[in-house]
mmCIF file of C-alpha atoms in Angstrom:
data_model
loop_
_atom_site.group_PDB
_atom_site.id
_atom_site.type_symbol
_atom_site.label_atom_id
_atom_site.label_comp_id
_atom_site.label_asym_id
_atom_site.label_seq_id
_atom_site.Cartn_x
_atom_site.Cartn_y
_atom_site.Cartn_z
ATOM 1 C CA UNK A 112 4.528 23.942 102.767
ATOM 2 C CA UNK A 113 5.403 20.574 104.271
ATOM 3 C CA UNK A 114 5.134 17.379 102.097
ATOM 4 C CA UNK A 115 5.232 13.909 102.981
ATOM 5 C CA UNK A 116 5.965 11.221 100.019
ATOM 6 C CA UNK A 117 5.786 7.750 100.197
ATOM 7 C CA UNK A 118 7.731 6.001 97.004
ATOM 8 C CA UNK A 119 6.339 2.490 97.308
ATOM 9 C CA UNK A 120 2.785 2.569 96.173
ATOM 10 C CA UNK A 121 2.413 -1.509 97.000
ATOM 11 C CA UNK A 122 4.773 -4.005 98.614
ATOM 12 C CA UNK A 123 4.545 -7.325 99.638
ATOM 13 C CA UNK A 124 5.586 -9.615 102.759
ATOM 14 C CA UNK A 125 5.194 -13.170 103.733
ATOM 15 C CA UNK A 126 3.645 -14.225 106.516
ATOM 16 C CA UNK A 127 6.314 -14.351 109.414
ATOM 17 C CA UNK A 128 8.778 -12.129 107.422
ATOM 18 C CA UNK A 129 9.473 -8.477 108.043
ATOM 19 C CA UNK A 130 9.383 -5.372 105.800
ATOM 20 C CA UNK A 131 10.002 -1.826 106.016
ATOM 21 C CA UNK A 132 7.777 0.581 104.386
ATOM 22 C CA UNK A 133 9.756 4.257 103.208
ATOM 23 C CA UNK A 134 8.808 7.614 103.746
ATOM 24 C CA UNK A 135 10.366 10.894 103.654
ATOM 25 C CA UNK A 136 9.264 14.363 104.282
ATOM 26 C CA UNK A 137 9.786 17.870 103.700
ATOM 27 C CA UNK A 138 9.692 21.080 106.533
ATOM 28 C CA UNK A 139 11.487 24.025 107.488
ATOM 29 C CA UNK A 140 10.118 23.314 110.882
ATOM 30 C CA UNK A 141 12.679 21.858 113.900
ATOM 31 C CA UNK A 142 9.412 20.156 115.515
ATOM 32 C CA UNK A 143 6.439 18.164 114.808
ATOM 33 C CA UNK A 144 4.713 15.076 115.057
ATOM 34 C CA UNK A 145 5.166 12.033 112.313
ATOM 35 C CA UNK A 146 2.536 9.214 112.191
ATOM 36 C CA UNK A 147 1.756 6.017 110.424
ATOM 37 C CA UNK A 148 -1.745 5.260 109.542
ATOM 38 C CA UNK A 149 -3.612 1.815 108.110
ATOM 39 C CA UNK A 150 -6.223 1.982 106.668
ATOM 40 C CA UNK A 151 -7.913 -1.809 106.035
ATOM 41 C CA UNK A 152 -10.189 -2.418 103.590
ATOM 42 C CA UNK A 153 -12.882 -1.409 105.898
ATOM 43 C CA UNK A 154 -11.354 2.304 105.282
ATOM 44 C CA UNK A 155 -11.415 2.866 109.166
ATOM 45 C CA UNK A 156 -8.098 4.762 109.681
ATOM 46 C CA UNK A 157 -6.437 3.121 112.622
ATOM 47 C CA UNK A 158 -3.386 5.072 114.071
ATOM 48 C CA UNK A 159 -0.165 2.155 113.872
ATOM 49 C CA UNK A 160 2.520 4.938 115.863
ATOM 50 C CA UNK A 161 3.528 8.153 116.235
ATOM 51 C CA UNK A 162 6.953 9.636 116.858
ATOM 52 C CA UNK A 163 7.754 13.164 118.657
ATOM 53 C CA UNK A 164 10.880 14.813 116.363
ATOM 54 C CA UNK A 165 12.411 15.961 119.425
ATOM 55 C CA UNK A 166 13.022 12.514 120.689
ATOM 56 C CA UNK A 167 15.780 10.912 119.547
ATOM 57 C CA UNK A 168 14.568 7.562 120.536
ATOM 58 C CA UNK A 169 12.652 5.622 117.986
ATOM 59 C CA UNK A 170 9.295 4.759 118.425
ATOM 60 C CA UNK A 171 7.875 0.704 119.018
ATOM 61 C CA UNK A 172 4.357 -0.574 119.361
ATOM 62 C CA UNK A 173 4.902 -4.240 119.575
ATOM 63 C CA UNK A 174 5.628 -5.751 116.032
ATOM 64 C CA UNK A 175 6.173 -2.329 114.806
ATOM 65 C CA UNK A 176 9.101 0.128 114.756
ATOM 66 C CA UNK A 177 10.248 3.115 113.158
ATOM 67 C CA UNK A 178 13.623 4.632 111.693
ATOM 68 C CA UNK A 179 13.467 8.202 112.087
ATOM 69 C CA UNK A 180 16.004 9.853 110.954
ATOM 70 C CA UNK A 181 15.415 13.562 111.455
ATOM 71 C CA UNK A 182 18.664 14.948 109.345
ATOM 72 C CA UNK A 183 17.643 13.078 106.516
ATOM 73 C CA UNK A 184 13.691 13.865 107.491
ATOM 74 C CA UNK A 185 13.423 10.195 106.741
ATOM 75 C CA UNK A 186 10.629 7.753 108.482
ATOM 76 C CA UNK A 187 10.147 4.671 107.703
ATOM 77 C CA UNK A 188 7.899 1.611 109.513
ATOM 78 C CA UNK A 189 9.447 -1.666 110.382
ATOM 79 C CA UNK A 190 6.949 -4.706 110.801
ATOM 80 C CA UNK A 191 8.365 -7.313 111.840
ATOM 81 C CA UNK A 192 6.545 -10.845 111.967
ATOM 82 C CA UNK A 193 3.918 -10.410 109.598
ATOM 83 C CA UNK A 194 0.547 -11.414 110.010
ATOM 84 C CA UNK A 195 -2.559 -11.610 107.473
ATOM 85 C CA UNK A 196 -4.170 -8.788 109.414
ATOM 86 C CA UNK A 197 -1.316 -6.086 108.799
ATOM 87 C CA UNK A 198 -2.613 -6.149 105.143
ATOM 88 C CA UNK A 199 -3.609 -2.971 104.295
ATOM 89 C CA UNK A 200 -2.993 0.666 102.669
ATOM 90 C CA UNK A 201 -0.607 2.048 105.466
ATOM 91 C CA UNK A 202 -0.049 6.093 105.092
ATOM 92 C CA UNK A 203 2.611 8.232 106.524
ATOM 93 C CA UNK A 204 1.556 11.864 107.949
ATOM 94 C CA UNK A 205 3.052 14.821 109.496
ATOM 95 C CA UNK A 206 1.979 17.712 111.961
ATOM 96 C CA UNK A 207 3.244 20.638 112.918
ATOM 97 C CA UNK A 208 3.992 21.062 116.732
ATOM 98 C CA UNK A 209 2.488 24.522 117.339
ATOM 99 C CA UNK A 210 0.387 25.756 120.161
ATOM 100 C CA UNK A 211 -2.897 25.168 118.392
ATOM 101 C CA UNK A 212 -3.928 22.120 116.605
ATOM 102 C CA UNK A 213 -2.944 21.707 112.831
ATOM 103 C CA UNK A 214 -4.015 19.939 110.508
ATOM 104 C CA UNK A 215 -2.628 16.361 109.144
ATOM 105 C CA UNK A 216 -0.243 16.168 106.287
ATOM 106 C CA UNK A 217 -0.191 12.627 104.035
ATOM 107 C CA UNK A 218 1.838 11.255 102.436
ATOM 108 C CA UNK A 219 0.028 8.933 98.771
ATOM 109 C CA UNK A 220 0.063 5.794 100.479
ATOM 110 C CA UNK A 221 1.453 2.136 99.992
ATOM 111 C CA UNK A 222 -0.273 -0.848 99.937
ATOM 112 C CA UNK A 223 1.161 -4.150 101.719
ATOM 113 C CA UNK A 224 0.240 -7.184 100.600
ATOM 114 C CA UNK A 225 0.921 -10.241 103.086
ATOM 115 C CA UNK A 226 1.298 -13.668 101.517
ATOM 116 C CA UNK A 227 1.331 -17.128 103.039
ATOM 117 C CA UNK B 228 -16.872 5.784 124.881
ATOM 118 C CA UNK B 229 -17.930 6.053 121.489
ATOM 119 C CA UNK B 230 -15.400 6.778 118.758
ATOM 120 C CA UNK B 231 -16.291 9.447 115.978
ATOM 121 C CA UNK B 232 -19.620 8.602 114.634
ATOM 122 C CA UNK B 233 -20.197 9.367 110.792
ATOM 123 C CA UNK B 234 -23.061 9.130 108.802
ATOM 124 C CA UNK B 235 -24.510 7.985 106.417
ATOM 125 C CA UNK B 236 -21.843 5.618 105.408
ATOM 126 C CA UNK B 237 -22.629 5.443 101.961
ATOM 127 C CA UNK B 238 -24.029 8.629 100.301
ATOM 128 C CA UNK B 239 -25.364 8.846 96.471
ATOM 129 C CA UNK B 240 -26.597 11.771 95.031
ATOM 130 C CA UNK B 241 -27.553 12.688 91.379
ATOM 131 C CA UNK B 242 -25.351 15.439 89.751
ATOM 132 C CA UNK B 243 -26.640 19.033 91.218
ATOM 133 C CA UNK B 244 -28.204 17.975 94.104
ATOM 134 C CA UNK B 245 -27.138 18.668 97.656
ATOM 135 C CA UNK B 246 -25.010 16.207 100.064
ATOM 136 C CA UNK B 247 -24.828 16.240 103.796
ATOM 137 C CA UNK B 248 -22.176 14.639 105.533
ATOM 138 C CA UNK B 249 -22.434 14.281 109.747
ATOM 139 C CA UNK B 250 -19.595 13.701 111.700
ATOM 140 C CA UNK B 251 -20.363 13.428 115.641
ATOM 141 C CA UNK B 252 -16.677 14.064 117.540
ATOM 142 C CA UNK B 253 -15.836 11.724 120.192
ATOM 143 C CA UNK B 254 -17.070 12.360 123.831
ATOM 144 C CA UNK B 255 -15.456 15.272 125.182
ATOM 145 C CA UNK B 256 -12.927 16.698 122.231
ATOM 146 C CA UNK B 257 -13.927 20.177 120.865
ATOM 147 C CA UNK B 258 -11.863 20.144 117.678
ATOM 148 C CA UNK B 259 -13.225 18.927 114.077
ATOM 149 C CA UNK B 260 -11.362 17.900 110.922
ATOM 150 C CA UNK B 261 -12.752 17.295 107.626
ATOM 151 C CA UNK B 262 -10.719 15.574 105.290
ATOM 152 C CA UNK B 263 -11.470 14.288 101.582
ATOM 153 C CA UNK B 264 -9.920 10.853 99.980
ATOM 154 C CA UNK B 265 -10.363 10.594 96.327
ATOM 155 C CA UNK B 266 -9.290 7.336 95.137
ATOM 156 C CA UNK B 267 -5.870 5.554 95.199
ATOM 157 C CA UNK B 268 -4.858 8.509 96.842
ATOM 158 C CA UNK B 269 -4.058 9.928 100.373
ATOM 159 C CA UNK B 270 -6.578 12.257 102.481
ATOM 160 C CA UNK B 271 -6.243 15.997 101.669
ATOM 161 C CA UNK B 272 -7.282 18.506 104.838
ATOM 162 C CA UNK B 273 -10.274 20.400 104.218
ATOM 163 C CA UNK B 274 -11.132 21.868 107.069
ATOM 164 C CA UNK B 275 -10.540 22.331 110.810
ATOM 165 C CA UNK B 276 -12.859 23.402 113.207
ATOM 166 C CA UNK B 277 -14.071 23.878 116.547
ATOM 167 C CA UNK B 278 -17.234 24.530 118.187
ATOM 168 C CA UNK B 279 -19.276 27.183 116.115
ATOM 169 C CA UNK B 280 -15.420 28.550 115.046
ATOM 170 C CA UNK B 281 -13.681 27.678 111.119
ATOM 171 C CA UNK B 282 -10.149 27.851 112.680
ATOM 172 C CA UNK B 283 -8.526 26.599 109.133
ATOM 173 C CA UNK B 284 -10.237 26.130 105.772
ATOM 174 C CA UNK B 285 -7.350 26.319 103.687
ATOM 175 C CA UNK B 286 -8.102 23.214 102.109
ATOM 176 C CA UNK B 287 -12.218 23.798 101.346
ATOM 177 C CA UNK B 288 -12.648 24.249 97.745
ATOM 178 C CA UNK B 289 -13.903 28.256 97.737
ATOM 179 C CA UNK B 290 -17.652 27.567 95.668
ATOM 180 C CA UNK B 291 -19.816 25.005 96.939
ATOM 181 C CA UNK B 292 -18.277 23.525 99.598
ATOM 182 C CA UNK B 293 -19.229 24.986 103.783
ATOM 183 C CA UNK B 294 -18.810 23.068 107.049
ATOM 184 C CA UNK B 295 -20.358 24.037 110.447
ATOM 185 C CA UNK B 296 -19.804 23.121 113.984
ATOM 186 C CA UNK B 297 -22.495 24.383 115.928
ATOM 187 C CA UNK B 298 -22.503 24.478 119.812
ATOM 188 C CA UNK B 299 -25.169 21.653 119.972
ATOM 189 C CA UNK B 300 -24.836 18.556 117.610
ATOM 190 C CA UNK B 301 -23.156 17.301 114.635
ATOM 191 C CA UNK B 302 -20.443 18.780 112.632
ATOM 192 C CA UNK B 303 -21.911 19.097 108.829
ATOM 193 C CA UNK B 304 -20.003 19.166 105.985
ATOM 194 C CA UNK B 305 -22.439 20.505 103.156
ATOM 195 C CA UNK B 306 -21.432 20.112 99.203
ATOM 196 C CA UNK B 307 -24.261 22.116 97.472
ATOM 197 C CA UNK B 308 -25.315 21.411 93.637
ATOM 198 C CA UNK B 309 -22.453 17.794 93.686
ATOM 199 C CA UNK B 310 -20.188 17.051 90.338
ATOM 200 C CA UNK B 311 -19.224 13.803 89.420
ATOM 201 C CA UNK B 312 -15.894 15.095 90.778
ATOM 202 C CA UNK B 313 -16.631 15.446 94.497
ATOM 203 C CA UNK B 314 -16.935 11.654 94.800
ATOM 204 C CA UNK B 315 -14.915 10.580 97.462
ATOM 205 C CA UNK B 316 -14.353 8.993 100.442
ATOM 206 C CA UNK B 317 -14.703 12.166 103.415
ATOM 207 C CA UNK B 318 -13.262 11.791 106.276
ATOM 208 C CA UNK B 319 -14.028 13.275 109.888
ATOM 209 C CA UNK B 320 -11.569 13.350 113.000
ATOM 210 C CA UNK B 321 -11.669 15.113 116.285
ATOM 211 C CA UNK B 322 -8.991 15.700 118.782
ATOM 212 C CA UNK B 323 -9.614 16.450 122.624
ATOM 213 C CA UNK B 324 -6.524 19.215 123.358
ATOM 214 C CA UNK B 325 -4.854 21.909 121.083
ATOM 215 C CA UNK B 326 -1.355 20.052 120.858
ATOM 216 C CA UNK B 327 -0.280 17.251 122.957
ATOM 217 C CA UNK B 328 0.374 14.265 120.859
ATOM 218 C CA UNK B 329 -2.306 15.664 118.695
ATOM 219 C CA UNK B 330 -3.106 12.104 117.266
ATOM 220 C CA UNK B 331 -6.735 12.605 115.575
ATOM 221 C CA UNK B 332 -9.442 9.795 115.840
ATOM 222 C CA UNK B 333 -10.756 8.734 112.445
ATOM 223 C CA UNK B 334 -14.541 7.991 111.712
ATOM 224 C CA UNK B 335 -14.953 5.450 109.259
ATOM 225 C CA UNK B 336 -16.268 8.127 106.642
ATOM 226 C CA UNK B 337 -18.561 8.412 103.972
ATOM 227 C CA UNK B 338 -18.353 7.468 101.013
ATOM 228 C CA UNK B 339 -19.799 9.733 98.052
ATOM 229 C CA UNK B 340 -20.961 8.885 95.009
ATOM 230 C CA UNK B 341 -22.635 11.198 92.903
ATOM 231 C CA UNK B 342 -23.968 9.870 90.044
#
């Protein structure tokens, strides 16, 4: 069974600053889909990126990044410039790529604080 | 074009009583997930389905617990004769294709508190 874990349950950022958020994962599986998730106060889960593990190249969305590194089935989510808004529980997940739709695996979650 | 629509938002029942949980997918996807938060914790798969179909229910406790997607309207998720236990946060997402980039679209959920 594939398992995601997240070893940060909260960090914290100033405003302007960047930080980098961990996550690892565990599969026997050569490809899949990893995502980041934030989830705001509001609880509204709100995709942040996604990353294809047969791509080599990282994913960016603006501000944010990822480090994938699939030998060490290690991704981790880069924001840089920090902003009050990026506050938030932010979750990594995993999918299996398979010819049907599967379902979402997460990872426990760390919460970012952003401070002025 | 509406995102996925959940309702109620906030759901209280009294121990043994029955919840109801809707989850309307977005405009054209055919594929329903369930998913449960409890709190300080991540969301746990319940259930996937598609229309009238349970594709995957690995994660649906076995007693008390059913979801439907019928050809016309709402997914339901039904919790019959609620413990203090099922409160949670559940979760609905839908997805249009079987793979692609397979990124789901979150409602906002409901939150269940069974009191």
């Amino acid at each position: 069974a594939q398992t995601v874990t997240q070893s940060q349950p909260e960090m914290s950022v100033q405003e302007a600053e960047t930080v980098t958020l961990s996550c690892t994962y565990d599969t026997s599986e050569s490809d899949y889909y990893l995502f980041w998730y934030k989830q705001p106060p509001s609880r509204q889960m709100i995709l942040v990126i996604r990353q294809e593990a047969y791509k080599q190249q990282n994913a960016t969305e603006n501000r944010f990044s990822v480090n994938f590194q699939k030998a060490a089935k290690s991704f981790s989510l880069k924001i840089s410039d920090s902003q009050l808004g990026d506050a938030a529980m932010y979750f990594c997940a995993y999918r299996r790529y398979v010819g049907t739709a599967s379902k979402l695996t997460f990872g426990t979650g760390t919460r970012l604080q952003v401070t002025l | 074009n509406a995102g996925v629509m959940q309702n109620p938002r906030h759901l209280v029942r009294r121990r043994g009583q029955e919840a109801r949980l809707r989850c309307s997918p977005m405009k054209g996807h055919s594929h329903v997930y369930w998913y449960r938060q409890l709190p300080e914790e991540g969301l746990k798969f319940m259930v996937y389905l598609q229309k009238e179909n349970i594709i995957d229910e690995s994660g649906m406790p076995k007693e008390r617990f059913s979801a439907e997607f019928p050809k016309e309207g709402p997914s339901i998720l039904r919790i019959q004769q609620v413990v203090r236990g099922d409160s949670a946060a559940y979760f609905c997402a839908s997805s249009q294709d079987l793979q692609g980039m397979g990124a789901y679209t979150f409602g906002s959920g409901t939150r269940l508190t069974v009191v």
